[in-house]
């Protein structure tokens, strides 16, 4: 996919030598002469943002909610040790600054940049624990003479995640509460947001993967809950709620909505830095699934699956009277580009017929790849969802917790409030079928409703849906062998009104078209239907990931082959994850 990565800031103008020199030419900048003031530390740490934070991209994060032209490796079964890389260079750069902070005489500045470094070290390790499980922890730059430490085997993920939580706590206690106007630098609140994300992941992964020998789930869930409550009680952030479509406006307007956006990357065509998310939606054929669409409630708060005949409703029928976020996320009848008065009818051009419009501003951004809306890394709504899920999984959730979190999100969406008592009294059968491994407890119903909210509120954002499925032990739901990637329901050959204006504008035909409508699609050529001449559009027909998914193996990635071979060349052994070989 086409992708332009923004460079937010200048690159530090210092080159490090791997040699252990004790004398330096006076006209050259040396490590011993650097890191002495905030200017030095700011320049050096600028690289942490470009090296570690994700840029704008929705590719390669396919799951049960979305597919596109390039399926993720875990879905295709193509993960192997040869293609993996730990990439410890960015960690070395972080630790190098932390190791040299004593050269800065300003104690306040020193502590501030220690907090920056520890935020990014926590980020680095959280991502790698999430992927590989156990991994070596390096809290400083390891020299070539420290061979036993340099080539030590992997540390237990619990030890590493405890270090991650220590770093996040230090960052939250010592980062500034605000830094600059667009929230592109890490703050106390970004640290707390990272803490809720990382601790929730680790806590739920441990809870739902006890078969992997993991324990202490509640310890991490409690951290997620505590940091979430601290954020809710003390931060200045709230949900952006201006205009008629505040949810949609969050994701396409040029200026970040800093009322809600805690940390983001910014883009500017004028400065020559843009991204291609809208372009990739069109030309990468980003496609939402029927399963995802089924998560949306009706606008009155009732379940879509309670409507008679919901399984065979057409695109126009199923999109009427739903949660307003549906029409602000997916192209639905009546859709218009921002600033345009012309309705854009669906042409069923994606793999499933459901095309996202989240992140899309105008038509030109889709055609030339000049997107410049901010890419949100953390926002308040995610912290609310993280907190609500943590206390629900702990079994301590109250109606007050829901009112502080989920019901604020629903209020912004103009949806009815969620009742804890009603949700727990009658867990949604459809959601139970989507999440068969969910905890069976007094709060199963509300856990499912929180998952529903997370699914529709955070779709296509960080953290991606795939990681939610991994921590919930539901990743097999993303494989079409178990759950086909179905799209719109097509009753059969005929003409259809796709923009709900009372006039047909699309023909579906079997052998030859019989109309002069602007869009004509042939069954079996332009798409395949699940029942042959009718049924659901089938995404990737004929492709089958297969039923070889193994819960004991496939929830972690293989340790990189190159790393194992490097250890072996030096006479050391690096362990591989269970069930993976070194090929």
Short mmCIF file of C-alpha atoms in Angstrom, two decimals, residues 31-481:
data_model
loop_
_atom_site.label_atom_id
_atom_site.label_comp_id
_atom_site.label_asym_id
_atom_site.label_seq_id
_atom_site.Cartn_x
_atom_site.Cartn_y
_atom_site.Cartn_z
CA UNK A 31 28.97 11.91 24.01
CA UNK A 32 30.79 13.40 26.97
CA UNK A 33 30.10 16.91 25.66
CA UNK A 34 26.46 16.20 24.86
CA UNK A 35 23.29 15.69 26.99
CA UNK A 36 24.22 18.72 29.12
CA UNK A 37 21.10 20.85 28.60
CA UNK A 38 17.50 20.66 27.49
CA UNK A 39 18.34 21.56 23.90
CA UNK A 40 20.61 18.51 23.61
CA UNK A 41 18.07 16.24 25.27
CA UNK A 42 15.19 17.52 23.18
CA UNK A 43 17.11 16.97 19.95
CA UNK A 44 18.13 13.45 20.94
CA UNK A 45 14.68 12.42 22.17
CA UNK A 46 12.98 13.74 19.02
CA UNK A 47 14.08 10.52 17.37
CA UNK A 48 12.13 8.46 19.91
CA UNK A 49 8.89 9.73 18.38
CA UNK A 50 9.78 8.90 14.78
CA UNK A 51 11.37 5.57 15.72
CA UNK A 52 8.63 4.25 18.00
CA UNK A 53 5.22 5.87 17.50
CA UNK A 54 3.00 4.49 14.72
CA UNK A 55 2.33 6.60 11.66
CA UNK A 56 -0.99 6.88 9.87
CA UNK A 57 -1.78 3.48 8.38
CA UNK A 58 -4.70 1.05 8.47
CA UNK A 59 -3.07 -1.66 6.36
CA UNK A 60 -2.02 -5.09 7.62
CA UNK A 61 -4.30 -5.05 10.65
CA UNK A 62 -7.01 -7.32 9.30
CA UNK A 63 -9.23 -9.21 11.71
CA UNK A 64 -12.87 -10.24 11.95
CA UNK A 65 -13.97 -6.64 11.37
CA UNK A 66 -11.92 -5.65 8.32
CA UNK A 67 -9.99 -7.06 5.37
CA UNK A 68 -8.22 -5.42 2.43
CA UNK A 69 -5.91 -6.25 -0.46
CA UNK A 70 -3.13 -7.49 1.81
CA UNK A 71 -4.06 -9.93 4.55
CA UNK A 72 -2.10 -10.02 7.80
CA UNK A 73 0.53 -12.73 8.22
CA UNK A 74 -1.26 -14.41 11.13
CA UNK A 75 -4.35 -14.75 8.94
CA UNK A 76 -2.50 -16.20 5.96
CA UNK A 77 -0.42 -18.50 8.16
CA UNK A 78 2.81 -17.03 6.76
CA UNK A 79 4.53 -16.06 10.01
CA UNK A 80 7.98 -17.59 10.38
CA UNK A 81 11.19 -16.96 12.29
CA UNK A 82 13.06 -15.76 9.19
CA UNK A 83 10.81 -12.73 8.71
CA UNK A 84 10.86 -11.55 12.34
CA UNK A 85 13.12 -8.86 13.79
CA UNK A 86 13.34 -7.54 17.32
CA UNK A 87 14.91 -4.26 16.21
CA UNK A 88 16.77 -3.21 19.37
CA UNK A 89 18.36 -0.10 17.82
CA UNK A 90 15.68 2.24 19.08
CA UNK A 91 16.00 0.75 22.58
CA UNK A 92 19.75 1.37 22.52
CA UNK A 93 19.14 5.02 21.61
CA UNK A 94 16.69 5.38 24.51
CA UNK A 95 19.01 3.72 27.01
CA UNK A 96 21.99 5.72 25.73
CA UNK A 97 20.25 8.96 26.70
CA UNK A 98 19.18 7.53 30.04
CA UNK A 99 22.75 6.39 30.73
CA UNK A 100 24.12 9.91 30.07
CA UNK A 101 21.52 11.99 31.91
CA UNK A 102 23.91 12.57 34.81
CA UNK A 103 25.77 14.96 32.50
CA UNK A 104 22.86 17.39 32.75
CA UNK A 105 23.26 19.57 35.82
CA UNK A 106 19.66 20.84 35.81
CA UNK A 107 17.94 18.24 37.98
CA UNK A 108 14.45 19.25 36.87
CA UNK A 109 15.35 18.91 33.19
CA UNK A 110 17.14 15.64 33.90
CA UNK A 111 14.06 14.14 35.55
CA UNK A 112 11.79 15.34 32.73
CA UNK A 113 13.85 13.61 30.07
CA UNK A 114 14.32 10.52 32.17
CA UNK A 115 10.52 10.37 32.14
CA UNK A 116 10.51 10.77 28.34
CA UNK A 117 13.06 8.00 27.93
CA UNK A 118 11.26 5.66 30.29
CA UNK A 119 7.93 6.29 28.52
CA UNK A 120 9.43 5.17 25.24
CA UNK A 121 11.28 2.24 26.79
CA UNK A 122 7.96 1.06 28.24
CA UNK A 123 6.34 1.49 24.82
CA UNK A 124 9.16 -0.46 23.15
CA UNK A 125 8.92 -3.39 25.54
CA UNK A 126 5.13 -3.53 25.70
CA UNK A 127 4.95 -3.99 21.92
CA UNK A 128 7.53 -6.77 21.99
CA UNK A 129 6.04 -8.62 24.95
CA UNK A 130 2.69 -8.44 23.18
CA UNK A 131 4.28 -10.07 20.12
CA UNK A 132 6.87 -12.49 21.49
CA UNK A 133 6.04 -13.02 25.17
CA UNK A 134 9.34 -13.52 27.02
CA UNK A 135 12.08 -11.14 25.85
CA UNK A 136 15.45 -9.98 27.23
CA UNK A 137 15.20 -6.85 29.39
CA UNK A 138 18.02 -4.33 28.96
CA UNK A 139 17.82 -1.36 31.29
CA UNK A 140 21.05 0.22 30.07
CA UNK A 141 23.36 0.07 27.05
CA UNK A 142 25.17 -3.25 27.21
CA UNK A 143 28.81 -3.14 26.14
CA UNK A 144 30.50 -5.81 24.05
CA UNK A 145 32.54 -6.90 27.08
CA UNK A 146 29.37 -7.77 29.03
CA UNK A 147 28.90 -10.97 27.09
CA UNK A 148 26.76 -12.88 29.55
CA UNK A 149 24.27 -10.04 29.73
CA UNK A 150 24.47 -9.21 26.04
CA UNK A 151 23.63 -12.81 25.13
CA UNK A 152 21.36 -13.70 28.02
CA UNK A 153 18.23 -15.74 27.29
CA UNK A 154 14.79 -14.20 27.37
CA UNK A 155 13.45 -12.78 30.62
CA UNK A 156 10.02 -13.87 31.80
CA UNK A 157 7.27 -11.63 30.39
CA UNK A 158 6.02 -10.95 33.92
CA UNK A 159 9.40 -9.57 34.95
CA UNK A 160 9.53 -7.40 31.83
CA UNK A 161 5.96 -6.13 32.21
CA UNK A 162 6.65 -5.20 35.83
CA UNK A 163 9.58 -3.14 34.56
CA UNK A 164 7.27 -1.61 31.94
CA UNK A 165 4.80 -0.62 34.64
CA UNK A 166 7.62 0.89 36.76
CA UNK A 167 8.72 2.98 33.77
CA UNK A 168 5.17 4.12 33.04
CA UNK A 169 4.58 5.09 36.66
CA UNK A 170 7.79 7.12 36.71
CA UNK A 171 6.80 8.78 33.43
CA UNK A 172 3.33 9.64 34.71
CA UNK A 173 4.80 11.15 37.87
CA UNK A 174 7.47 13.23 36.14
CA UNK A 175 6.29 14.19 32.64
CA UNK A 176 4.71 17.64 32.22
CA UNK A 177 0.92 17.82 32.21
CA UNK A 178 1.10 19.81 28.97
CA UNK A 179 3.87 20.48 26.50
CA UNK A 180 2.65 22.05 23.24
CA UNK A 181 -0.65 22.90 21.59
CA UNK A 182 -1.20 19.90 19.29
CA UNK A 183 -0.37 17.18 21.85
CA UNK A 184 2.37 15.63 19.74
CA UNK A 185 4.72 15.14 22.69
CA UNK A 186 4.32 12.72 25.57
CA UNK A 187 2.78 14.02 28.78
CA UNK A 188 1.65 12.70 32.13
CA UNK A 189 -1.70 11.86 30.54
CA UNK A 190 -0.14 9.99 27.62
CA UNK A 191 1.77 7.89 30.16
CA UNK A 192 -1.42 7.03 32.03
CA UNK A 193 -3.13 6.19 28.73
CA UNK A 194 -0.25 3.88 27.81
CA UNK A 195 -0.47 2.35 31.27
CA UNK A 196 -4.15 1.48 30.84
CA UNK A 197 -3.52 0.01 27.38
CA UNK A 198 -0.51 -2.08 28.38
CA UNK A 199 -1.87 -3.27 31.72
CA UNK A 200 -5.27 -4.15 30.25
CA UNK A 201 -3.59 -6.17 27.52
CA UNK A 202 -1.39 -8.06 29.93
CA UNK A 203 -4.18 -8.62 32.45
CA UNK A 204 -6.73 -9.93 29.97
CA UNK A 205 -4.12 -11.96 28.06
CA UNK A 206 -3.20 -13.71 31.30
CA UNK A 207 -6.83 -14.19 32.29
CA UNK A 208 -7.84 -15.78 29.00
CA UNK A 209 -4.59 -17.71 28.44
CA UNK A 210 -4.14 -19.57 31.69
CA UNK A 211 -3.40 -22.63 29.54
CA UNK A 212 -0.07 -20.98 28.69
CA UNK A 213 0.90 -21.12 32.36
CA UNK A 214 0.19 -17.45 33.04
CA UNK A 215 -1.16 -16.04 36.30
CA UNK A 216 -1.47 -12.70 38.14
CA UNK A 217 -4.10 -11.38 35.74
CA UNK A 218 -5.79 -9.33 38.45
CA UNK A 219 -2.53 -7.56 39.33
CA UNK A 220 -2.38 -5.98 35.88
CA UNK A 221 -6.13 -5.40 35.63
CA UNK A 222 -5.91 -3.48 38.91
CA UNK A 223 -3.10 -1.31 37.48
CA UNK A 224 -5.23 -0.61 34.40
CA UNK A 225 -8.18 0.31 36.59
CA UNK A 226 -6.14 2.52 38.92
CA UNK A 227 -4.42 4.42 36.12
CA UNK A 228 -7.70 4.77 34.26
CA UNK A 229 -9.41 6.22 37.33
CA UNK A 230 -6.50 8.59 37.90
CA UNK A 231 -6.86 9.81 34.32
CA UNK A 232 -10.64 10.20 34.59
CA UNK A 233 -10.45 12.05 37.92
CA UNK A 234 -7.48 14.32 37.27
CA UNK A 235 -6.90 14.87 33.56
CA UNK A 236 -8.29 17.85 31.61
CA UNK A 237 -9.47 15.58 28.78
CA UNK A 238 -13.06 14.84 27.81
CA UNK A 239 -14.90 13.69 24.69
CA UNK A 240 -15.01 16.11 21.77
CA UNK A 241 -18.67 16.88 21.21
CA UNK A 242 -19.02 19.86 18.89
CA UNK A 243 -21.04 20.05 15.67
CA UNK A 244 -23.61 17.62 14.31
CA UNK A 245 -21.17 14.74 13.74
CA UNK A 246 -18.42 15.07 16.35
CA UNK A 247 -17.34 11.44 16.02
CA UNK A 248 -16.75 11.79 12.28
CA UNK A 249 -15.03 15.15 12.68
CA UNK A 250 -12.43 13.68 15.04
CA UNK A 251 -10.86 11.73 12.20
CA UNK A 252 -10.74 14.01 9.17
CA UNK A 253 -10.26 17.62 10.25
CA UNK A 254 -6.74 18.98 9.99
CA UNK A 255 -6.41 20.30 13.54
CA UNK A 256 -6.35 17.66 16.30
CA UNK A 257 -9.27 17.87 18.70
CA UNK A 258 -7.10 18.26 21.76
CA UNK A 259 -10.08 18.23 24.07
CA UNK A 260 -10.02 14.45 23.49
CA UNK A 261 -6.75 13.68 21.67
CA UNK A 262 -4.02 12.92 24.21
CA UNK A 263 -1.20 12.13 21.77
CA UNK A 264 -1.06 12.22 17.98
CA UNK A 265 1.13 12.67 14.92
CA UNK A 266 0.38 15.70 12.76
CA UNK A 267 0.66 16.10 9.01
CA UNK A 268 0.74 19.04 6.63
CA UNK A 269 0.69 19.03 2.84
CA UNK A 270 2.22 22.52 2.91
CA UNK A 271 5.20 21.15 4.80
CA UNK A 272 5.48 18.15 2.51
CA UNK A 273 4.36 15.54 5.00
CA UNK A 274 1.10 13.73 4.31
CA UNK A 275 -0.32 10.25 4.63
CA UNK A 276 -2.34 7.95 2.41
CA UNK A 277 -5.03 6.50 4.65
CA UNK A 278 -7.97 7.78 2.50
CA UNK A 279 -6.10 6.73 -0.66
CA UNK A 280 -5.48 3.26 0.75
CA UNK A 281 -9.13 2.89 1.74
CA UNK A 282 -10.10 3.24 -1.90
CA UNK A 283 -7.23 1.58 -3.75
CA UNK A 284 -6.42 -0.98 -1.07
CA UNK A 285 -10.11 -1.92 -1.05
CA UNK A 286 -10.47 -1.62 2.70
CA UNK A 287 -13.59 -3.60 3.55
CA UNK A 288 -15.66 -3.92 6.70
CA UNK A 289 -17.40 -7.22 7.40
CA UNK A 290 -21.00 -8.16 8.08
CA UNK A 291 -19.85 -9.39 11.49
CA UNK A 292 -18.59 -5.90 12.30
CA UNK A 293 -21.75 -4.22 11.03
CA UNK A 294 -23.80 -6.57 13.21
CA UNK A 295 -22.16 -5.09 16.32
CA UNK A 296 -24.03 -1.81 15.90
CA UNK A 297 -27.21 -1.47 17.92
CA UNK A 298 -30.36 0.17 16.67
CA UNK A 299 -30.53 3.90 17.38
CA UNK A 300 -33.07 3.26 20.14
CA UNK A 301 -30.62 0.92 21.91
CA UNK A 302 -32.32 -2.34 20.94
CA UNK A 303 -30.45 -5.19 19.30
CA UNK A 304 -30.32 -5.39 15.54
CA UNK A 305 -30.57 -9.18 15.83
CA UNK A 306 -33.97 -8.80 17.50
CA UNK A 307 -35.42 -7.43 14.24
CA UNK A 308 -37.30 -9.99 12.18
CA UNK A 309 -35.37 -11.03 9.09
CA UNK A 310 -32.15 -9.28 10.08
CA UNK A 311 -30.02 -11.99 8.47
CA UNK A 312 -31.30 -11.26 4.96
CA UNK A 313 -31.73 -7.49 5.03
CA UNK A 314 -30.19 -5.67 2.09
CA UNK A 315 -27.57 -2.95 2.49
CA UNK A 316 -30.17 -0.18 2.35
CA UNK A 317 -32.46 -1.90 4.83
CA UNK A 318 -29.85 -2.87 7.43
CA UNK A 319 -28.32 0.62 7.62
CA UNK A 320 -31.56 2.37 8.56
CA UNK A 321 -32.17 3.43 12.15
CA UNK A 322 -28.81 2.23 13.49
CA UNK A 323 -26.31 3.69 15.95
CA UNK A 324 -25.34 7.04 14.30
CA UNK A 325 -21.66 6.05 14.39
CA UNK A 326 -22.36 3.51 11.65
CA UNK A 327 -23.03 6.24 9.07
CA UNK A 328 -20.00 8.18 10.36
CA UNK A 329 -17.76 5.13 9.90
CA UNK A 330 -19.06 3.20 6.87
CA UNK A 331 -20.48 4.50 3.58
CA UNK A 332 -24.24 4.31 4.13
CA UNK A 333 -27.18 5.64 2.06
CA UNK A 334 -27.10 9.44 2.01
CA UNK A 335 -23.31 9.70 2.43
CA UNK A 336 -21.66 12.91 1.22
CA UNK A 337 -18.04 13.97 1.18
CA UNK A 338 -17.37 16.71 3.69
CA UNK A 339 -18.27 20.08 2.16
CA UNK A 340 -20.24 18.51 -0.70
CA UNK A 341 -23.98 18.41 -1.30
CA UNK A 342 -23.80 15.45 -3.68
CA UNK A 343 -24.82 12.05 -2.36
CA UNK A 344 -22.30 9.28 -3.06
CA UNK A 345 -24.10 5.95 -3.63
CA UNK A 346 -22.38 2.71 -2.70
CA UNK A 347 -21.06 0.79 -5.69
CA UNK A 348 -20.22 -2.30 -3.58
CA UNK A 349 -16.63 -1.84 -4.75
CA UNK A 350 -14.87 -3.23 -1.67
CA UNK A 351 -14.28 -6.93 -0.98
CA UNK A 352 -17.46 -7.08 1.11
CA UNK A 353 -19.52 -4.13 -0.14
CA UNK A 354 -18.98 -2.19 3.10
CA UNK A 355 -16.52 0.66 2.48
CA UNK A 356 -15.23 2.72 5.43
CA UNK A 357 -15.42 6.52 5.33
CA UNK A 358 -13.73 7.09 8.69
CA UNK A 359 -10.64 9.27 8.03
CA UNK A 360 -12.06 10.44 4.68
CA UNK A 361 -12.50 14.19 4.23
CA UNK A 362 -13.03 14.92 0.56
CA UNK A 363 -12.77 13.06 -2.71
CA UNK A 364 -9.33 14.43 -3.58
CA UNK A 365 -7.71 12.93 -0.49
CA UNK A 366 -8.77 9.49 -1.70
CA UNK A 367 -7.50 10.03 -5.22
CA UNK A 368 -4.08 11.62 -4.71
CA UNK A 369 -3.02 10.42 -1.27
CA UNK A 370 -2.59 13.78 0.40
CA UNK A 371 -4.27 13.09 3.72
CA UNK A 372 -3.26 15.52 6.45
CA UNK A 373 -5.59 14.82 9.33
CA UNK A 374 -3.77 13.89 12.55
CA UNK A 375 -3.15 10.26 13.38
CA UNK A 376 -4.48 9.67 16.87
CA UNK A 377 -2.32 7.48 19.11
CA UNK A 378 -4.24 7.95 22.37
CA UNK A 379 -7.59 9.59 23.02
CA UNK A 380 -9.82 9.85 26.05
CA UNK A 381 -12.47 7.45 24.70
CA UNK A 382 -9.95 4.58 24.68
CA UNK A 383 -8.94 5.27 28.29
CA UNK A 384 -12.64 5.20 29.27
CA UNK A 385 -13.05 1.86 27.50
CA UNK A 386 -9.87 0.46 29.06
CA UNK A 387 -11.00 1.43 32.54
CA UNK A 388 -14.51 0.04 32.09
CA UNK A 389 -13.21 -3.28 30.78
CA UNK A 390 -10.64 -3.60 33.58
CA UNK A 391 -13.17 -3.15 36.38
CA UNK A 392 -15.66 -5.41 34.58
CA UNK A 393 -13.08 -8.19 34.29
CA UNK A 394 -12.14 -7.65 37.95
CA UNK A 395 -15.81 -8.06 38.85
CA UNK A 396 -15.99 -4.70 40.66
CA UNK A 397 -17.81 -2.64 38.04
CA UNK A 398 -20.69 -0.39 39.13
CA UNK A 399 -23.27 1.72 37.34
CA UNK A 400 -21.19 4.74 38.33
CA UNK A 401 -18.24 3.26 36.42
CA UNK A 402 -20.43 2.91 33.33
CA UNK A 403 -21.70 6.46 33.67
CA UNK A 404 -18.11 7.76 33.88
CA UNK A 405 -17.07 5.90 30.73
CA UNK A 406 -19.31 3.93 28.39
CA UNK A 407 -22.30 6.20 28.84
CA UNK A 408 -20.25 9.29 28.03
CA UNK A 409 -19.26 7.60 24.78
CA UNK A 410 -22.86 6.62 24.07
CA UNK A 411 -24.08 10.10 24.90
CA UNK A 412 -21.69 11.63 22.36
CA UNK A 413 -23.02 9.13 19.81
CA UNK A 414 -26.62 10.04 20.76
CA UNK A 415 -27.27 6.51 21.93
CA UNK A 416 -29.29 5.38 24.99
CA UNK A 417 -27.38 4.73 28.19
CA UNK A 418 -26.15 1.27 29.17
CA UNK A 419 -27.68 -0.24 32.29
CA UNK A 420 -25.43 -2.58 34.25
CA UNK A 421 -28.38 -4.46 35.70
CA UNK A 422 -30.07 -5.01 32.35
CA UNK A 423 -26.87 -5.97 30.53
CA UNK A 424 -25.93 -8.58 33.13
CA UNK A 425 -29.47 -9.93 33.37
CA UNK A 426 -29.63 -10.79 29.66
CA UNK A 427 -26.25 -11.24 27.89
CA UNK A 428 -26.61 -10.71 24.13
CA UNK A 429 -26.77 -14.14 22.41
CA UNK A 430 -25.22 -12.75 19.22
CA UNK A 431 -22.23 -11.35 21.10
CA UNK A 432 -21.87 -14.64 22.96
CA UNK A 433 -21.54 -16.33 19.58
CA UNK A 434 -18.87 -13.81 18.59
CA UNK A 435 -16.88 -14.29 21.80
CA UNK A 436 -17.33 -17.92 22.91
CA UNK A 437 -14.37 -17.70 25.31
CA UNK A 438 -15.70 -14.75 27.29
CA UNK A 439 -15.72 -15.11 31.08
CA UNK A 440 -18.93 -16.68 32.36
CA UNK A 441 -19.69 -14.64 35.47
CA UNK A 442 -22.24 -12.29 36.98
CA UNK A 443 -20.84 -9.60 34.67
CA UNK A 444 -20.67 -11.52 31.38
CA UNK A 445 -23.41 -9.31 29.92
CA UNK A 446 -21.68 -6.02 30.62
CA UNK A 447 -18.29 -7.35 29.48
CA UNK A 448 -19.91 -8.18 26.14
CA UNK A 449 -21.48 -4.72 25.91
CA UNK A 450 -18.12 -3.09 26.62
CA UNK A 451 -16.61 -5.18 23.83
CA UNK A 452 -19.41 -3.99 21.54
CA UNK A 453 -18.62 -0.37 22.36
CA UNK A 454 -14.91 -0.93 21.86
CA UNK A 455 -15.52 -2.59 18.50
CA UNK A 456 -17.56 0.25 17.00
CA UNK A 457 -15.85 3.18 18.76
CA UNK A 458 -12.20 2.27 18.06
CA UNK A 459 -12.55 0.56 14.69
CA UNK A 460 -9.47 1.00 12.44
CA UNK A 461 -7.57 2.77 15.23
CA UNK A 462 -4.75 1.88 17.60
CA UNK A 463 -4.71 -0.61 19.20
CA UNK A 464 -6.03 -2.61 16.29
CA UNK A 465 -8.88 -5.07 16.54
CA UNK A 466 -6.50 -7.99 16.01
CA UNK A 467 -4.75 -7.32 19.32
CA UNK A 468 -8.09 -7.30 21.12
CA UNK A 469 -8.88 -10.71 19.65
CA UNK A 470 -5.45 -11.97 20.71
CA UNK A 471 -5.81 -10.93 24.33
CA UNK A 472 -9.40 -12.28 24.50
CA UNK A 473 -8.27 -15.61 23.00
CA UNK A 474 -10.64 -15.10 20.07
CA UNK A 475 -8.16 -14.78 17.18
CA UNK A 476 -9.57 -17.78 15.35
CA UNK A 477 -12.69 -15.63 14.78
CA UNK A 478 -10.58 -13.62 12.31
CA UNK A 479 -9.79 -16.66 10.15
CA UNK A 480 -12.27 -17.31 7.37
CA UNK A 481 -12.04 -21.07 7.91
#
